[in-house]
Structure formats: structure tokens, C-alpha cells
Coordinates of C-alpha atoms in Angstrom, one line a residue:
Chain M
M560 CA -16.7 14.2 -39.7
K561 CA -18.1 17.0 -37.5
K562 CA -21.3 15.0 -37.0
I563 CA -19.3 12.0 -35.8
F564 CA -17.3 14.1 -33.3
R565 CA -20.4 15.9 -32.1
S566 CA -22.4 12.7 -31.6
T567 CA -19.4 10.9 -29.9
A568 CA -19.0 13.9 -27.5
V569 CA -22.7 13.8 -26.7
I570 CA -22.8 10.1 -26.0
L571 CA -19.7 10.3 -23.8
A572 CA -21.1 13.2 -21.9
V573 CA -24.4 11.3 -21.3
V574 CA -22.6 8.2 -20.2
L575 CA -20.3 10.0 -17.9
I576 CA -23.2 11.8 -16.2
A577 CA -25.1 8.5 -15.9
F578 CA -22.1 6.9 -14.3
S579 CA -21.6 9.7 -11.9
L580 CA -24.7 8.4 -10.1
C581 CA -22.9 5.2 -9.3
S582 CA -20.4 4.6 -6.5
C583 CA -17.6 2.1 -5.9
R584 CA -17.8 -0.3 -3.0
N585 CA -14.2 -0.1 -2.1
L586 CA -14.4 3.6 -2.1
D587 CA -17.5 3.4 0.2
S588 CA -15.6 1.1 2.5
M589 CA -12.6 3.5 2.6
R590 CA -15.0 6.4 3.5
E591 CA -16.5 4.3 6.3
H592 CA -13.1 3.8 7.7
Q593 CA -11.9 7.3 7.5
A594 CA -12.1 9.3 10.7
F595 CA -11.5 13.0 11.0
Y596 CA -10.0 15.2 13.7
N597 CA -12.8 17.2 15.1
S598 CA -10.7 19.8 16.9
V599 CA -7.5 21.6 16.2
D600 CA -5.6 20.1 19.1
K601 CA -6.6 16.6 17.9
S602 CA -8.4 15.8 21.2
E603 CA -11.6 14.8 19.4
I604 CA -12.2 12.4 16.5
L605 CA -15.3 12.1 14.4
L606 CA -16.0 8.6 13.1
G607 CA -19.3 7.3 11.8
G608 CA -21.2 10.3 13.0
N609 CA -19.9 9.9 16.6
I610 CA -17.5 12.1 18.4
Y611 CA -14.7 10.4 20.4
K612 CA -12.9 12.4 23.1
A613 CA -9.3 11.8 24.2
V614 CA -8.8 10.4 27.7
N615 CA -5.8 10.7 29.9
N616 CA -5.6 7.1 31.1
G617 CA -2.7 7.5 33.5
N618 CA -1.3 4.1 34.6
R619 CA -4.5 2.3 33.6
E620 CA -5.4 0.9 30.2
L621 CA -8.8 0.8 28.6
M622 CA -10.1 -2.7 27.9
F623 CA -9.9 -3.3 24.2
T624 CA -11.2 -6.0 22.0
N625 CA -10.0 -5.3 18.5
S626 CA -12.7 -5.2 15.8
F627 CA -10.1 -6.6 13.3
D628 CA -11.4 -4.1 10.9
Y629 CA -7.9 -3.0 10.4
S630 CA -8.1 -0.2 8.0
Y631 CA -9.3 2.8 10.1
Y632 CA -7.3 6.0 9.6
V633 CA -7.8 9.5 11.1
T634 CA -6.9 12.6 9.1
T635 CA -7.7 16.2 9.0
K636 CA -10.8 17.1 7.1
D637 CA -9.0 18.3 4.0
V638 CA -7.4 15.0 3.2
P639 CA -9.2 13.1 0.4
V640 CA -10.3 9.5 1.2
L641 CA -7.9 7.9 -1.3
L642 CA -5.0 9.4 0.6
S643 CA -6.3 8.6 4.1
N644 CA -4.0 5.6 4.6
L645 CA -0.9 7.6 3.5
E646 CA -1.6 10.8 5.3
G647 CA -3.5 9.6 8.3
D648 CA -2.7 7.9 11.6
N649 CA -3.7 4.3 12.1
L650 CA -6.5 3.6 14.5
D651 CA -7.6 0.4 16.2
V652 CA -11.3 0.5 17.0
N653 CA -13.1 -1.5 19.7
E654 CA -15.5 -4.2 18.6
D655 CA -18.5 -2.2 19.9
L656 CA -17.1 1.0 18.5
T657 CA -16.8 2.7 22.0
V658 CA -13.0 3.0 22.2
I659 CA -10.4 4.1 19.7
K660 CA -6.7 3.5 20.1
K661 CA -4.5 5.7 18.1
N662 CA -1.1 4.1 17.6
I663 CA 1.8 6.5 17.8
Y664 CA 5.2 4.9 17.5
N665 CA 5.7 3.1 20.9
Y666 CA 2.7 4.4 22.8
A667 CA -1.0 4.8 22.3
K668 CA -3.5 7.6 22.7
W669 CA -7.0 6.6 23.7
Y670 CA -10.3 8.1 22.6
V671 CA -13.8 7.2 24.0
R672 CA -17.1 7.8 22.4
E673 CA -18.9 10.8 23.8
D674 CA -22.0 9.0 25.2
V675 CA -19.8 6.6 27.3
Y676 CA -17.1 9.2 28.1
D677 CA -18.2 9.8 31.7
K678 CA -18.5 6.2 32.4
Y679 CA -15.0 5.5 31.2
M680 CA -13.5 8.5 33.0
A681 CA -15.1 7.3 36.2
A682 CA -13.6 3.8 35.7
L683 CA -10.2 5.3 34.9
T684 CA -10.1 7.6 38.0
E685 CA -12.2 6.0 40.7
A686 CA -13.0 2.4 40.0
A687 CA -11.3 -0.2 42.1
L688 CA -9.4 -2.9 40.2
D689 CA -10.6 -5.8 42.3
R690 CA -12.0 -8.0 39.7
Y691 CA -10.1 -10.3 37.2
F692 CA -10.5 -11.3 33.6
L693 CA -8.8 -13.9 31.5
S694 CA -8.1 -13.9 27.8
Y695 CA -8.0 -16.5 25.1
D696 CA -7.4 -16.5 21.4
E697 CA -10.3 -17.5 19.2
Y698 CA -9.3 -18.9 15.8
L699 CA -11.7 -18.6 13.0
D700 CA -11.9 -19.4 9.4
S701 CA -13.7 -16.5 7.8
G702 CA -14.2 -18.4 4.5
R703 CA -10.9 -17.3 3.0
V704 CA -7.5 -18.9 3.3
E705 CA -6.2 -17.1 6.3
F706 CA -7.5 -17.6 9.8
R707 CA -8.4 -14.6 11.9
V708 CA -7.4 -14.6 15.6
F709 CA -9.6 -12.8 18.0
Q710 CA -8.7 -12.1 21.6
R711 CA -11.6 -12.7 23.8
N712 CA -11.8 -11.4 27.4
I713 CA -13.9 -13.1 30.1
L714 CA -14.8 -11.3 33.3
L715 CA -14.6 -13.7 36.3
D716 CA -17.4 -13.7 38.7
E717 CA -17.3 -11.8 42.0
E718 CA -16.9 -15.0 44.1
T719 CA -13.8 -16.1 42.2
A720 CA -12.3 -12.6 42.3
E721 CA -12.8 -12.5 46.1
A722 CA -11.3 -15.9 46.5
I723 CA -8.2 -14.9 44.5
N724 CA -7.9 -11.6 46.4
K725 CA -8.1 -13.5 49.7
L726 CA -5.4 -15.9 48.6
L727 CA -3.1 -13.1 47.5
S728 CA -3.4 -11.4 50.9
I729 CA -2.2 -14.3 53.0
P730 CA 0.9 -13.5 55.1
D731 CA 4.3 -14.4 53.6
K732 CA 4.9 -17.1 56.1
D733 CA 2.0 -19.1 54.6
K734 CA 3.4 -18.7 51.1
V735 CA 5.6 -21.4 49.5
S736 CA 8.7 -21.3 47.3
Y737 CA 8.5 -22.1 43.6
K738 CA 10.7 -25.1 44.4
E739 CA 7.6 -26.9 45.6
L740 CA 6.5 -27.2 42.0
S741 CA 7.1 -30.3 40.0
D742 CA 9.8 -30.7 37.4
G743 CA 9.4 -31.3 33.7
D744 CA 9.1 -29.1 30.7
Y745 CA 5.3 -29.0 30.5
A746 CA 4.7 -29.8 34.1
H747 CA 2.2 -27.0 35.0
R748 CA -1.0 -25.7 33.5
I749 CA -1.3 -22.0 34.0
I750 CA -4.0 -19.4 33.5
Y751 CA -3.0 -15.8 33.4
L752 CA -5.4 -13.3 34.9
Q753 CA -5.4 -9.5 34.8
K754 CA -7.0 -7.0 37.2
C755 CA -9.9 -4.9 36.0
D756 CA -12.9 -3.0 37.3
K757 CA -16.3 -4.6 37.8
D758 CA -17.5 -3.5 34.4
M759 CA -14.3 -4.7 32.6
L760 CA -13.7 -1.2 31.2
V761 CA -10.2 -0.6 32.5
T762 CA -7.3 -2.7 33.5
N763 CA -3.9 -2.3 35.1
G764 CA -2.1 -3.8 32.1
S765 CA 1.2 -4.5 33.8
S766 CA -0.1 -6.5 36.7
E767 CA -0.7 -10.2 36.1
V768 CA -1.8 -13.0 38.4
S769 CA -0.9 -16.6 37.5
V770 CA -3.1 -19.5 38.6
I771 CA -1.1 -22.7 38.5
N772 CA -2.4 -26.3 38.4
D773 CA 0.5 -28.6 39.4
N774 CA -1.1 -32.1 39.1
G775 CA -4.1 -31.2 41.1
K776 CA -2.4 -28.9 43.5
F777 CA -3.3 -25.2 42.9
Y778 CA -1.4 -22.1 43.5
V779 CA -1.9 -18.4 42.8
C780 CA 1.1 -16.2 42.1
S781 CA 1.0 -12.4 41.9
G782 CA 3.1 -10.9 39.1
R783 CA 6.5 -12.2 38.1
T784 CA 9.4 -11.7 40.4
Y785 CA 12.7 -13.5 40.7
D786 CA 12.4 -13.7 44.5
E787 CA 12.4 -17.5 45.1
E788 CA 11.1 -17.2 48.6
S789 CA 7.4 -16.8 49.4
I790 CA 6.1 -16.5 46.0
L791 CA 3.3 -19.0 45.6
C792 CA 0.0 -18.8 47.5
P793 CA -1.4 -22.3 47.9
V794 CA -5.1 -22.7 47.3
S795 CA -6.9 -24.2 50.2
D796 CA -9.7 -26.8 50.0
T797 CA -12.4 -24.1 50.4
E798 CA -11.3 -22.3 47.2
K799 CA -10.1 -25.3 45.3
E800 CA -13.4 -25.9 43.6
L801 CA -13.7 -22.4 42.4
I802 CA -10.1 -22.3 41.1
S803 CA -10.2 -25.7 39.4
K804 CA -13.4 -24.7 37.7
L805 CA -11.4 -22.1 35.8
F806 CA -9.4 -24.8 34.1
E807 CA -12.5 -26.8 33.2
D808 CA -14.5 -23.8 31.9
Y809 CA -11.8 -22.1 30.0
P810 CA -9.4 -24.7 28.5
D811 CA -8.5 -22.3 25.6
S812 CA -6.9 -19.9 28.0
V813 CA -4.7 -22.5 29.6
D814 CA -0.9 -22.3 29.0
T815 CA 1.3 -25.3 29.5
Y816 CA 4.9 -25.0 30.5
N817 CA 7.2 -25.2 33.5
F818 CA 6.5 -22.2 35.7
K819 CA 9.9 -22.7 37.5
Y820 CA 11.7 -21.5 34.4
N821 CA 10.7 -18.0 35.4
F822 CA 13.1 -18.4 38.3
E823 CA 15.5 -21.0 37.0
P824 CA 17.2 -21.4 33.6
D825 CA 15.5 -23.5 31.1
P826 CA 17.9 -26.4 30.4
S827 CA 17.5 -26.0 26.7
Y828 CA 18.5 -22.3 26.8
G829 CA 21.2 -21.7 29.4
K830 CA 21.2 -19.2 32.3
Y831 CA 19.9 -15.8 31.3
H832 CA 20.3 -16.9 27.7
D833 CA 23.9 -15.6 27.9
N834 CA 26.1 -17.7 25.7
D835 CA 29.3 -16.3 27.4
V836 CA 28.3 -17.8 30.7
P837 CA 28.8 -21.5 30.7
Y838 CA 25.7 -23.3 31.8
K839 CA 25.9 -26.0 34.4
A840 CA 22.8 -28.1 34.8
P841 CA 21.7 -28.9 38.3
A842 CA 22.7 -32.3 39.4
T843 CA 20.0 -35.0 38.9
E844 CA 19.8 -38.7 39.5
N845 CA 21.0 -39.6 36.0
S846 CA 24.1 -37.5 35.8
A847 CA 25.1 -39.0 32.5
D848 CA 22.2 -37.3 30.9
N849 CA 23.4 -33.8 32.0
N850 CA 24.8 -31.5 29.4
T851 CA 27.8 -30.2 31.2
V852 CA 30.3 -27.7 29.8
Chain L
M447 CA 2.1 23.2 -49.4
V448 CA 3.1 21.8 -46.1
K449 CA -0.4 22.4 -44.8
K450 CA -1.8 20.3 -47.5
L451 CA 0.8 17.6 -46.8
I452 CA -0.2 17.6 -43.1
K453 CA -3.9 17.6 -44.1
Y454 CA -3.7 14.5 -46.2
D455 CA -1.5 12.7 -43.8
F456 CA -4.0 13.6 -41.1
M457 CA -6.9 12.1 -43.0
S458 CA -4.9 9.0 -43.7
Y459 CA -4.0 8.5 -40.1
L460 CA -7.5 9.2 -38.9
R461 CA -9.0 6.4 -41.0
I462 CA -6.8 3.9 -39.2
L463 CA -6.2 5.3 -35.8
L464 CA -9.6 6.7 -34.9
P465 CA -11.2 3.2 -34.8
V466 CA -8.4 1.9 -32.6
Q467 CA -8.9 4.8 -30.2
L468 CA -12.6 4.2 -30.2
I469 CA -12.0 0.6 -29.4
V470 CA -10.0 1.6 -26.3
I471 CA -12.9 3.8 -25.2
G472 CA -15.3 1.0 -26.0
V473 CA -13.4 -1.5 -23.8
A474 CA -13.4 1.1 -21.0
L475 CA -17.1 1.5 -21.4
I476 CA -17.7 -2.3 -21.2
N477 CA -15.5 -2.5 -18.1
R478 CA -17.5 0.3 -16.4
I479 CA -20.8 -1.4 -17.3
I480 CA -19.5 -4.6 -15.7
Q481 CA -18.8 -2.6 -12.5
F482 CA -22.6 -2.1 -12.3
F483 CA -22.9 -5.7 -11.3
E484 CA -20.4 -5.4 -8.4
P485 CA -21.7 -7.4 -5.4
P486 CA -22.2 -5.2 -2.3
L487 CA -19.8 -5.3 0.7
T488 CA -21.2 -7.5 3.5
K489 CA -20.1 -7.1 7.1
T490 CA -19.7 -10.3 9.0
G491 CA -19.3 -10.5 12.7
Y492 CA -15.6 -10.8 12.3
G493 CA -14.9 -7.8 10.0
V494 CA -15.8 -6.8 6.5
D495 CA -16.2 -9.3 3.8
T496 CA -15.3 -7.7 0.6
G497 CA -17.6 -9.9 -1.4
S498 CA -16.3 -13.1 -2.8
S499 CA -18.3 -13.5 -6.1
A500 CA -15.9 -15.6 -8.2
I501 CA -17.9 -15.0 -11.4
Y502 CA -17.9 -11.3 -11.1
N503 CA -14.2 -11.2 -10.1
S504 CA -13.1 -13.3 -13.0
I505 CA -15.1 -11.2 -15.5
F506 CA -14.0 -7.9 -14.0
V507 CA -10.3 -8.9 -14.0
S508 CA -10.5 -10.2 -17.5
S509 CA -12.1 -7.0 -18.8
L510 CA -9.5 -5.0 -16.9
V511 CA -6.7 -7.0 -18.5
L512 CA -8.3 -6.5 -21.9
Y513 CA -8.4 -2.8 -21.3
I514 CA -4.8 -2.6 -20.4
I515 CA -3.9 -4.6 -23.5
S516 CA -6.0 -2.4 -25.6
I517 CA -4.1 0.7 -24.4
A518 CA -0.8 -0.9 -25.1
V519 CA -1.9 -2.0 -28.6
C520 CA -3.3 1.5 -29.3
L521 CA -0.1 3.2 -28.5
L522 CA 2.0 0.6 -30.4
I523 CA -0.2 0.8 -33.5
T524 CA 0.1 4.6 -33.4
V525 CA 3.9 4.4 -33.6
I526 CA 3.8 1.6 -36.1
I527 CA 1.4 3.4 -38.4
S528 CA 3.6 6.6 -38.3
V529 CA 6.7 4.6 -39.2
V530 CA 4.9 2.7 -42.0
R531 CA 3.4 5.9 -43.4
F532 CA 6.8 7.6 -43.3
Y533 CA 8.5 4.7 -45.1
R534 CA 5.8 4.4 -47.7
G535 CA 5.5 8.1 -48.3
M536 CA 9.3 8.7 -48.6
Y537 CA 11.0 5.6 -49.7
S538 CA 8.6 3.4 -51.6
N539 CA 6.5 4.0 -54.8
E540 CA 4.7 6.9 -53.2
G541 CA 8.1 8.5 -52.8
Y542 CA 8.4 9.1 -56.5
L543 CA 5.3 11.4 -56.3
N544 CA 6.1 13.0 -53.0
H545 CA 9.7 14.0 -53.8
T546 CA 8.5 15.7 -57.0
L547 CA 6.3 18.1 -55.0
P548 CA 7.7 21.6 -54.4
V549 CA 8.6 20.8 -50.9
T550 CA 12.1 20.5 -49.3
A551 CA 13.3 17.4 -47.4
S552 CA 13.0 19.3 -44.1
Q553 CA 9.4 20.2 -44.8
H554 CA 8.6 16.6 -45.6
I555 CA 10.1 15.5 -42.3
W556 CA 8.3 18.2 -40.4
A557 CA 5.0 17.4 -41.9
K558 CA 5.3 13.7 -41.1
L559 CA 6.7 14.4 -37.6
L560 CA 3.9 16.9 -36.7
T561 CA 1.2 14.5 -37.8
S562 CA 2.8 11.6 -36.0
M563 CA 3.1 13.6 -32.8
L564 CA -0.4 14.9 -33.1
F565 CA -1.8 11.4 -33.3
Y566 CA 0.5 10.1 -30.5
L567 CA -0.9 12.9 -28.3
G568 CA -4.4 12.0 -29.6
S569 CA -3.9 8.4 -28.5
L570 CA -2.7 9.6 -25.1
F571 CA -5.9 11.7 -24.9
A572 CA -8.0 8.7 -25.9
V573 CA -6.3 6.7 -23.1
F574 CA -7.1 9.6 -20.7
I575 CA -10.8 9.6 -21.8
S576 CA -11.0 5.9 -21.3
F577 CA -9.5 6.2 -17.8
M578 CA -12.2 8.8 -17.0
I579 CA -14.8 6.4 -18.2
I580 CA -13.5 3.4 -16.3
T581 CA -13.4 5.4 -13.1
A582 CA -16.6 7.4 -13.8
G583 CA -18.5 8.3 -10.8
D584 CA -17.4 8.9 -7.2
L585 CA -14.0 7.3 -7.9
N586 CA -13.2 9.9 -10.6
I587 CA -14.0 12.8 -8.3
E588 CA -11.9 11.3 -5.5
I589 CA -9.0 10.8 -7.9
F590 CA -9.1 14.4 -8.9
K591 CA -9.4 15.5 -5.3
A592 CA -6.4 13.4 -4.4
G593 CA -4.5 14.8 -7.3
F594 CA -5.2 18.4 -6.4
Y595 CA -4.5 17.8 -2.8
V596 CA -1.0 16.4 -3.6
L597 CA -0.4 19.3 -6.0
G598 CA -1.4 21.8 -3.3
K599 CA 1.0 20.1 -0.8
A600 CA 3.7 20.2 -3.4
F601 CA 3.1 23.9 -4.0
N602 CA 3.2 24.6 -0.3
S603 CA 6.6 22.7 0.0
Y604 CA 8.3 23.8 -3.2
G605 CA 6.4 26.9 -4.3
A606 CA 6.8 28.0 -7.9
N607 CA 9.3 25.2 -8.6
I608 CA 6.4 22.8 -9.0
A609 CA 5.0 24.9 -11.9
L610 CA 8.5 24.9 -13.5
Y611 CA 8.8 21.1 -13.0
I612 CA 5.5 20.6 -14.7
L613 CA 6.5 22.8 -17.6
E614 CA 9.9 21.1 -17.9
G615 CA 8.2 17.7 -17.7
V616 CA 5.8 18.6 -20.5
I617 CA 8.6 19.9 -22.7
L618 CA 10.6 16.8 -21.9
L619 CA 7.7 14.5 -22.9
L620 CA 7.2 16.3 -26.2
L621 CA 11.0 16.2 -27.0
S622 CA 11.3 12.6 -26.1
V623 CA 8.4 11.6 -28.4
T624 CA 10.0 13.8 -31.1
A625 CA 13.4 12.1 -30.6
M626 CA 11.7 8.7 -30.7
Y627 CA 10.0 9.4 -34.0
L628 CA 13.1 11.1 -35.6
K629 CA 15.2 8.1 -34.5
L630 CA 12.8 5.7 -36.2
Y631 CA 12.8 7.9 -39.3
C632 CA 16.6 8.0 -39.2
C633 CA 16.8 4.2 -39.1
L634 CA 14.5 4.0 -42.1
S635 CA 16.5 6.7 -43.9
V636 CA 19.8 4.7 -43.4
G637 CA 18.0 1.5 -44.3
Q638 CA 16.9 2.8 -47.6
L639 CA 20.5 3.2 -48.7
A640 CA 20.7 -0.6 -49.2
K641 CA 19.9 -2.1 -52.5
K642 CA 18.1 -5.0 -51.0
R643 CA 16.7 -5.8 -47.5
K644 CA 16.1 -2.1 -46.7
I645 CA 13.8 -2.9 -43.7
L646 CA 16.3 -5.4 -42.3
L647 CA 19.1 -2.8 -42.4
A648 CA 16.7 -0.3 -40.7
F649 CA 16.2 -2.8 -37.9
G650 CA 20.0 -3.3 -37.8
V651 CA 20.6 0.4 -37.4
F652 CA 18.0 0.6 -34.7
F653 CA 19.7 -2.2 -32.8
G654 CA 23.1 -0.6 -33.4
I655 CA 21.9 2.7 -31.9
Y656 CA 20.6 0.8 -28.9
V657 CA 23.9 -1.0 -28.4
V658 CA 25.9 2.2 -28.6
K659 CA 23.6 3.8 -26.0
Q660 CA 24.1 0.8 -23.7
I661 CA 27.9 1.0 -24.2
I662 CA 27.9 4.7 -23.3
A663 CA 25.8 4.0 -20.2
T664 CA 28.0 1.1 -19.1
V665 CA 31.1 3.3 -19.5
F666 CA 29.5 6.0 -17.4
I667 CA 28.5 3.6 -14.7
A668 CA 32.0 2.0 -14.6
S669 CA 33.6 5.5 -14.4
A670 CA 31.3 6.3 -11.5
A671 CA 32.4 3.2 -9.7
V672 CA 36.0 4.0 -10.2
N673 CA 35.7 7.7 -9.3
Y674 CA 33.5 7.1 -6.3
V675 CA 34.9 9.9 -4.3
F676 CA 34.0 12.4 -7.0
F677 CA 30.5 10.9 -7.3
E678 CA 30.1 10.8 -3.5
S679 CA 30.7 14.5 -3.4
I680 CA 28.1 14.9 -6.2
S681 CA 25.6 12.9 -4.2
E682 CA 26.3 15.0 -1.2
W683 CA 25.6 18.2 -3.2
I684 CA 22.4 16.6 -4.5
S685 CA 21.1 15.8 -1.0
D686 CA 21.8 19.5 0.0
N687 CA 20.3 21.0 -3.2
G688 CA 17.5 18.6 -4.1
I689 CA 15.3 21.3 -5.8
A690 CA 18.0 22.6 -8.0
F691 CA 19.1 19.1 -8.9
I692 CA 15.7 18.2 -10.2
H693 CA 15.8 21.3 -12.4
I694 CA 19.2 20.4 -13.6
L695 CA 18.1 16.9 -14.4
L696 CA 15.0 18.0 -16.3
C697 CA 16.7 20.7 -18.2
G698 CA 19.7 18.4 -18.9
S699 CA 17.3 15.8 -20.3
I700 CA 15.6 18.4 -22.4
V701 CA 18.9 19.5 -23.8
F702 CA 19.9 15.9 -24.4
Y703 CA 16.8 15.0 -26.3
A704 CA 16.9 18.3 -28.2
V705 CA 20.4 17.6 -29.3
L706 CA 19.5 14.0 -30.2
S707 CA 16.5 15.2 -32.2
L708 CA 18.6 17.7 -34.0
V709 CA 21.2 15.1 -34.9
Y710 CA 18.5 12.6 -36.1
F711 CA 16.8 15.4 -38.1
L712 CA 20.0 16.4 -39.8
I713 CA 20.8 12.8 -40.7
N714 CA 17.3 12.4 -42.1
K715 CA 17.5 15.6 -44.1
Y716 CA 21.0 14.8 -45.5
L717 CA 20.0 11.3 -46.6
M718 CA 16.7 12.3 -48.0
S719 CA 18.1 15.2 -50.0
K720 CA 21.5 13.8 -51.0
K721 CA 21.3 10.0 -50.8
L722 CA 17.7 9.2 -51.8
N723 CA 17.4 5.7 -53.2
L724 CA 14.0 4.9 -54.5
A725 CA 15.1 1.9 -56.5

């Protein structure tokens, strides 16, 4: 009996030591996706051997193309890897691993890799936001059941950016009202642009420019306001070719709906989506088709 | 004399249970060997692909399911063997010999109980060893790191109360296993009173005990629903005194199982000494 116990113990010990040389792929993956705070005040993060420093982005946002490697977490150095997703803060990491966005409730803290830190700081503080980019969603089948959606950003060339800036700077008397646009639910094809710097490192996230194609007539509109007067900048013949090329080259970024609904109620919803206020549809030729209250 | 009883019981259990425990360890070993053939992670341009080898996945999952089943079977067989050994030793033909030994009924019960508990804990230890094997390597180390980290955090938050919780938990585990075995012995002791169908009566007693417990629990829940104001004040007290409440809960459970064990033990002792029916 003692021999059996002794030999069992020896075999088990040998086996356990042999197995200690092996790793587990999911564990390796978790280790790759665990970042550590490199300073007490959490202004530095260590990930994959690189140090990322916190930036104060002010009113600007860093351009961010999500890597869709969702499971990054940052913890203090004493937290074991198996508990990183419970104890740590969730991180989004840029596709080229230069920017980290730490999600904290309703705001984000940004970190930039040390070797490109100066470049990003210069873009955040000094760079002029005189260029534009557009976004579109890329749908992919990664071989599994679900599709992965990637947001791609395309920087427009300097010539197009200059044309748009020139159009937006026309005097108010040359602008037209939104009422010039056609009617119909899907009447307009629209591309949304956002401002960025020339290297597409930073953007002013809140400011949006709409480029509208209304049956071959093109307009540019800066931001969204409910001022019905002088909102649309008509595209002249000199810029028409550049602007129309946007719709040809980037069909995936085109949105189709009635731009007038930003200023007028959508007939299918009601004014301001307020059910207590009875909606009265504007009079049209076929009054019998109106939904009147 | 009791030592000899325990010794021979021990040898008898070992012959049956040791192979079962070794099977659990063997299945864990097979599963760990299968993990050697795990396909590596590949990174695509769109994120990490966790490796979609259908053959490996199906074999690994099958061996894992087999491992879990083997654990359940091992623990179940441990309990069944203990019960069968008790019945055969006390109330069947072997009982004629055992009850002529210079041993009291209490000593018989203690001997059987101690051996059963020893092997139940042995089965749990075998399951622990199998778990160590199946996670052998980096994963094992990380599991221990995580465990110690959580314990450290718990100590920082609750101080010495954690050590007390652990101690109370261990005592509760031992007492609950004791109560389980004594309940089963009690069912057999009542069952042996019948002239025929002794096992059937034992099952009936087991079911009866279960029904009584359910009735008591239902009455308690119903009274809680009726006296909700009183129970609301209790839940308020619990939220203010969480640490103390856990101690009260654990110690209360310990007392409950201790009393239950005592009751079952006394019933066993009385029936074995005064109402023995070996016919």
C-alpha cells in the first residue's frame, strides 16, 4: 500500500512539473490585453511594453479607429490577470495601438503612446482644423456567425477641403433656405463630414458639415441649427465636380433621408415628437391624404 | 476495539473508492494531455481569432464533460458505498457478527460515521487534485494568485472576520456532511423495523423527512409574507450589520446542523440498541 501511494505521488509530481512548462492560449490572450498603470496618479499606462501618457484634449477629440479587440483592461500591477476584467477599467485601443481611450462613465480619458506624444500634443494645441474627413461603416464576416462593423475614416484631399471652406464662408445673403430642398421622405443624399487637422490626428467632434445632393443640386450646410433662414450654401459650378465626386467615390458613407426634417416635423412622427401637441400636417395638393387631428 | 472497526472499514472502503478516485484523476490527466494539442491563437486584421478547430473543440468539450460527470459519479458512489456498508454491517447478515462484538451502538455509529466522513473528504481531496492537474501550468498559478488576491482584499475590508468566516465555514461543511450521513443512517435504522421491504421503508422515511422540511420552509416563508413589517425591520438591520449577520447565519447553521445530527444520532442509537431487527 505504501509503495502504491509513494509511486502515485511521484508520478503526480512529475506530471505536474511537466505541465508547468505549458501555458494556456486564453490566458496568454488575457495577458496581452492587460495594461497596467505605470504611475500612482494613473497618468501613464503600460501596455505591450509601451508607455502611454495621458493627454488633456480640451475641446478636441483624438481620432480613433477602434481595433475591435474589445477586451483590454487596465489595472494596478498587483491585480492578477484572471481578475483584470473585474478589477480593471475598460480600454478601447486604436487600430495602430497609438491611442488609448479609457471609458469612465459618461466621459473618456485619452492616452497616447510615448513616441507619438509630442506629435499628438502639437495637433491638440496648435493644429488648425481646416481639413475634413468622412466616415463609413465596413461590414465584415470574420468567418463566424456575427458580422463585425468597423468605422473607417477617410481624409479628404486639400483641394476638396478648400472648396468646402470657401463655400461655408460665403455671405449670408448668398445662402438659401432649407425650403429650397425637394420634398419626399428619401429626397436627399447626404454625406456628413467632420473637421480635422491635416494629419487626421484630432477632430472637433461636435462640429459637423453636411453635403447634400438634391437631385443633382448640391449644397453644403455647417452644423445643425433650427434657423430656417440662410442655412444652405449652394455649390457653384466650379466646385460641383469636386463635391459630386464625393458621392461617386464614397457611396458607403451616403445617408438618404429628407434633410428638411431637421427643421420641420417628420409627418410620421409629429411636431417635436410631442404626443400632447396635436399635429397638423402642412396643406398639400391632395388634402384628402392629410392626417389631420 | 473501535480502532479495529475503523481499520477494517477503512480497508473495505479503500478497495472500492480508491479506484474511483484514481479514475477521476486519470480523466483529468487525459483532459490535460488533450490541451497540449490546443491550436494557437491567430490574429487577423480584424481582431483576434480564438482558433476555430472544430475537431479539437469537440474532443476538448467531450473530455471536459466526462471529467465533470466523473466527479459527480465519484462523490455519489462515495455516499452510496457508505450507506450500503452501514446497512450491510448493521442490519443484514453481517449484523449478526457485528452486534456480538464488545462495542456499543454509539461506537458502531461513530466508527461508520468517521470512516464515511474520511472517505468523503478523501473524494473531495481527489477532486481537488484532479482540478490541479486539469489546470496544471500557468493557469494553476494564476488561479492561486487570484485566490490570494481576493483573500487579501477581503482581509483588508473585513479584517479578522474573514478568518472566522473560513473557520465557521469549515465547521459548517463538516457538520452538514455529518448530518447527511446520520440522516441516511437514520432512514435505514427506521427502515429495518419493517418485516419486509426494509429498503423501501427507508426510502419512504427519507422522502418523509424531505416533505416535513419543505412544509416547515413553506410555513416560514408564508409567515414572512404575512409579517412583512417585522421582516422588513430585520432586513434593515441586516443591511446595517452585514458582518454580524453573516456570523449569525453561519453560527446559526452550525447549531442547526449540530442539533439535527444529535437528533439523528440519538434515533440511530435508540433503534440500534433497543429495536434491532435482524430477521
